[in-house]
Short mmCIF file of C-alpha atoms in Angstrom, two decimals:
data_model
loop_
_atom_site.label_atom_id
_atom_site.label_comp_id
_atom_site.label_asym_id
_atom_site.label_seq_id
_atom_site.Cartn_x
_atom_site.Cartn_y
_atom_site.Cartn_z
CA UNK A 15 -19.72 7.55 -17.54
CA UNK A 16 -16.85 7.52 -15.23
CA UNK A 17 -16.23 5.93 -11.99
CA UNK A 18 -18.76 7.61 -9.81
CA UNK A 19 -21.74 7.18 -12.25
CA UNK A 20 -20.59 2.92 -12.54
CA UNK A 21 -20.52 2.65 -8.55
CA UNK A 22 -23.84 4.35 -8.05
CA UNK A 23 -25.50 2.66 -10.89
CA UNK A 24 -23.71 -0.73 -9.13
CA UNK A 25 -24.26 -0.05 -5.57
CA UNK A 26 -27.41 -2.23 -5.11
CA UNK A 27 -24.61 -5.52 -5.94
CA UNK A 28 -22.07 -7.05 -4.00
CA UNK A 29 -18.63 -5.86 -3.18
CA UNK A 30 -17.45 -7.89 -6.24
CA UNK A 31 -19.76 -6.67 -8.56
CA UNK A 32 -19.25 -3.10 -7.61
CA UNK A 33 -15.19 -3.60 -7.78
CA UNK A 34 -16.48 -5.51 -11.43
CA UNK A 35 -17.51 -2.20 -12.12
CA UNK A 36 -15.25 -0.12 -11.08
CA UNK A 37 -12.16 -2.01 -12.65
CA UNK A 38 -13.80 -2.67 -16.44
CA UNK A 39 -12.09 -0.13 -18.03
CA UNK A 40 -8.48 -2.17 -16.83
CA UNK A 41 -9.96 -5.48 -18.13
CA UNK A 42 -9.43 -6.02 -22.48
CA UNK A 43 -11.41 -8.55 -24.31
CA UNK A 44 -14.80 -10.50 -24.27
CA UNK A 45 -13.10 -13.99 -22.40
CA UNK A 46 -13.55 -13.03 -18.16
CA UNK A 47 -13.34 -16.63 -17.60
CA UNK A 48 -10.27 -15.74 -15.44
CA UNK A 49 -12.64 -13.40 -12.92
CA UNK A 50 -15.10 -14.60 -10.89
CA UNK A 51 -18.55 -14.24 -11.43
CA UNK A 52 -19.86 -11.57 -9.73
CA UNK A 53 -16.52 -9.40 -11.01
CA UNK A 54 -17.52 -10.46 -14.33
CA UNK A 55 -20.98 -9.84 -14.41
CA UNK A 56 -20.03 -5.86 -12.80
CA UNK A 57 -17.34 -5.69 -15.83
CA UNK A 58 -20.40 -6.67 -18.41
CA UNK A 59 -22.66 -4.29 -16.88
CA UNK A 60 -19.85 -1.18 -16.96
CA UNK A 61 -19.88 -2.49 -20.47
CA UNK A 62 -23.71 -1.92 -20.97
CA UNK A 63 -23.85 1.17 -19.16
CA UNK A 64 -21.17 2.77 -21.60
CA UNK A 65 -22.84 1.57 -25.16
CA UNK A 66 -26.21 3.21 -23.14
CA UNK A 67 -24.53 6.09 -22.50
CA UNK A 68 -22.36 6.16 -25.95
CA UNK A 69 -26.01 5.87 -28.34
CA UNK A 70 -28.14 8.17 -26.01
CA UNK A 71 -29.90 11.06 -27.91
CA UNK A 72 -28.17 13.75 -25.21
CA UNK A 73 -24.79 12.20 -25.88
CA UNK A 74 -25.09 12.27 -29.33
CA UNK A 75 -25.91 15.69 -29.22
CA UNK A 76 -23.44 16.98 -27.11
CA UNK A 77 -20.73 15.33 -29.08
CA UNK A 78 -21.71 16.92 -32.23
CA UNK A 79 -21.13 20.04 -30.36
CA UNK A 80 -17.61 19.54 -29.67
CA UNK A 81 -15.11 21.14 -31.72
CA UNK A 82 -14.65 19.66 -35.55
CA UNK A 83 -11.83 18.00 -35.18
CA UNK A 84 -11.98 17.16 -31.57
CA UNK A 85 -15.25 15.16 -31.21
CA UNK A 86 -13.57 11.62 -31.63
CA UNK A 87 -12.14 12.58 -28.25
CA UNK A 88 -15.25 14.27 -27.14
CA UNK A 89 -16.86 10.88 -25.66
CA UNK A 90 -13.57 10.53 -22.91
CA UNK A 91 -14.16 14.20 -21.53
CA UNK A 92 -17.83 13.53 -21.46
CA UNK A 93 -17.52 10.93 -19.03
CA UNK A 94 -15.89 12.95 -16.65
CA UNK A 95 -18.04 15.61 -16.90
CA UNK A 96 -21.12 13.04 -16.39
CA UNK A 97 -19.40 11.83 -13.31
CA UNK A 98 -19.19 15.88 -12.32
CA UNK A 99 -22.31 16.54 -12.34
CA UNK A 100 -23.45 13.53 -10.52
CA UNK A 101 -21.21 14.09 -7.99
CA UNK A 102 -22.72 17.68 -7.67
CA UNK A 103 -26.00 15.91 -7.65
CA UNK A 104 -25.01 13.03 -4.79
CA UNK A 105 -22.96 16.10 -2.67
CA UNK A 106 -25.97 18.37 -2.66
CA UNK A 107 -28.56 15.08 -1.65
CA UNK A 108 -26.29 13.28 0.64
CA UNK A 109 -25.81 10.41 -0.71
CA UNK A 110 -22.24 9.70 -1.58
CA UNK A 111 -21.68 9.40 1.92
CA UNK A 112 -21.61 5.34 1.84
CA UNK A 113 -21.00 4.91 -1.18
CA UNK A 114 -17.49 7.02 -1.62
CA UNK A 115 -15.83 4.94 1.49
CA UNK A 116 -17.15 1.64 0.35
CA UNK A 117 -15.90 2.31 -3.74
CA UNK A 118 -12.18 3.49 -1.21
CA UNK A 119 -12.30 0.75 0.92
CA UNK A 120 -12.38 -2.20 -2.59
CA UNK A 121 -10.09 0.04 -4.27
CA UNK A 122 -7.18 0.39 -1.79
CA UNK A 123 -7.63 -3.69 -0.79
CA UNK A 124 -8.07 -5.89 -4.25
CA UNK A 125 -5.21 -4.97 -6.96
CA UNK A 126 -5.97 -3.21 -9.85
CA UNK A 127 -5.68 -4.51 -13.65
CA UNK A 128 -2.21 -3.41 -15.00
CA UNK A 129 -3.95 -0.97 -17.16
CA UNK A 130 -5.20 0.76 -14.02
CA UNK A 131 -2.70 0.21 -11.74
CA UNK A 132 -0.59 3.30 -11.48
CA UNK A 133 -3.69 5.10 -11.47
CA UNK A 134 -5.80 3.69 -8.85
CA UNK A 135 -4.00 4.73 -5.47
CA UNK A 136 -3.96 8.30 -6.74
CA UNK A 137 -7.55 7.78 -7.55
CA UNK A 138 -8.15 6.99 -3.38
CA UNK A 139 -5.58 9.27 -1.99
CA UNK A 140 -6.50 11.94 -3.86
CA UNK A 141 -10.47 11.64 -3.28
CA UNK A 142 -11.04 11.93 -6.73
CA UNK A 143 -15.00 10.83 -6.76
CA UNK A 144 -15.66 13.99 -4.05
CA UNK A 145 -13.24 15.95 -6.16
CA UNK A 146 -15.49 15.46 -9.14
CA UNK A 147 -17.94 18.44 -7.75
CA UNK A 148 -15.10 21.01 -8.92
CA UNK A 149 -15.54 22.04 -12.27
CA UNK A 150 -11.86 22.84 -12.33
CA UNK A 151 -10.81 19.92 -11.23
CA UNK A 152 -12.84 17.47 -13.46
CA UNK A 153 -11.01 19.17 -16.39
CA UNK A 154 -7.57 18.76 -14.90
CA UNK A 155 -8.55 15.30 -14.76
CA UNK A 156 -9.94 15.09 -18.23
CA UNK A 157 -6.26 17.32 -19.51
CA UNK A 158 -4.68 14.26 -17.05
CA UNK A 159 -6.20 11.27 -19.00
CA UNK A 160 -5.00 13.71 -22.34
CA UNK A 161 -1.65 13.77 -21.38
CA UNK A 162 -1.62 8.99 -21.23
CA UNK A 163 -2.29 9.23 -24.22
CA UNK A 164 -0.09 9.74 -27.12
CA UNK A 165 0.33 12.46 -29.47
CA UNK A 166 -0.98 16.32 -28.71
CA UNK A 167 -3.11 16.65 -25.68
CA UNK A 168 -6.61 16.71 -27.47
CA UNK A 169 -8.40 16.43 -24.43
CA UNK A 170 -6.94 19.66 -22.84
CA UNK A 171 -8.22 21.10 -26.03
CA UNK A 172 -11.40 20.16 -25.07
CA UNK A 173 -11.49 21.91 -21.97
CA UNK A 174 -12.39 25.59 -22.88
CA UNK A 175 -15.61 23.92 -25.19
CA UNK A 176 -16.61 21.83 -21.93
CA UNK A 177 -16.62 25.26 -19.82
CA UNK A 178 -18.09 27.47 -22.86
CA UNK A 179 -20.95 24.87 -23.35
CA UNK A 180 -21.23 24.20 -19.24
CA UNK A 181 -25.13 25.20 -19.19
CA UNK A 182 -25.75 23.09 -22.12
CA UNK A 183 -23.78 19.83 -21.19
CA UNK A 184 -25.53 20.08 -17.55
CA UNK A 185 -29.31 19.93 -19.92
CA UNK A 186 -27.95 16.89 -21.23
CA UNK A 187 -27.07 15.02 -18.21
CA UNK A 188 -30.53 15.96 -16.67
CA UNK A 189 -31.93 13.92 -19.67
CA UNK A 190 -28.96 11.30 -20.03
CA UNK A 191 -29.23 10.36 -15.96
CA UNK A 192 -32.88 9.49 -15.40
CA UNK A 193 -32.80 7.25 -18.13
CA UNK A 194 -29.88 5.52 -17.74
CA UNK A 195 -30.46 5.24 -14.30
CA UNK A 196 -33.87 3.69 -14.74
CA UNK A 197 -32.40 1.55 -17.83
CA UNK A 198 -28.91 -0.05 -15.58
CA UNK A 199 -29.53 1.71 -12.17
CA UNK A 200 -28.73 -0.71 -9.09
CA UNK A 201 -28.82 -3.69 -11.33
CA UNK A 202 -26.84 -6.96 -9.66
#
């Protein structure tokens, strides 16, 4: 999951918790003693919600579908395309209308972990979490993240498999969400 699916599945918690949440993929090692509780406790909990989402049955599946050779990167373009179809989801129900402001409003006022820095203004600016209902631009997000990281740009090879197998991957979310949501949903 990305940063969409962690703030919905943390909305139910405080501000700190949520930003917790939001921030955990900035934050290295198993010591928070530095962070405050309630950030802590959201940084565990983005932590449970990805080994939940990494060992589901749907996940599993859909990474075995990726390209040989491109399914250790599979798991990164995933989680954008979970947070895609969510945001689809929240669009279509109404619901990211609090949510989206309030994940803006902690982003844009609490600094960021070095890690995520650079990143996180663009993230606001840019409306990324509403963005997240375009198809096309969840993938130049997930060819974005490619081009961080070093060596070719696997994850802009991934691309054409995530539009090929679109029908598929949205199957698996409809299996993956319920169940994560009922496992880690709203939990403070």
């Amino acid at each position: 999951m990305n940063f969409l699916a962690h703030a919905w599945l943390a909305r139910g918690g405080s501000d700190d918790f949520l930003y917790g949440n939001l921030i955990a993929d900035g934050v290295k090692g198993s010591d928070l003693s530095a962070w405050p509780t309630a950030i802590a406790h959201g940084i565990r909990h983005h932590r449970r919600v990805d080994a939940f989402v990494d060992r589901h049955p749907a996940v599993v599946s859909a990474r075995r579908r990726a390209p040989a050779g491109l399914r250790r990167y599979s798991g990164i373009a995933l989680d954008l395309v979970w947070d895609h179809f969510l945001a689809v989801t929240l669009w279509r129900e109404g619901q990211d209308v609090m949510l989206i402001p309030r994940c803006y409003r902690l982003l844009a006022s609490r600094p960021a972990p070095a890690r995520l820095a650079a990143m996180m203004p663009l993230l606001v600016e840019q409306d990324w979490l509403r963005r997240y209902r375009d198809f096309d631009f969840t993938c130049q997000a997930v060819k974005g993240i490619g081009r961080r990281l070093s060596g070719a740009n696997r994850l802009a090879e991934l691309t054409p498999w995530l539009a090929d197998d679109y029908s598929r991957l949205a199957i698996d979310f409809q299996r993956l969400w319920p169940e994560l949501e009922a496992a880690l949903g709203d939990e403070s």
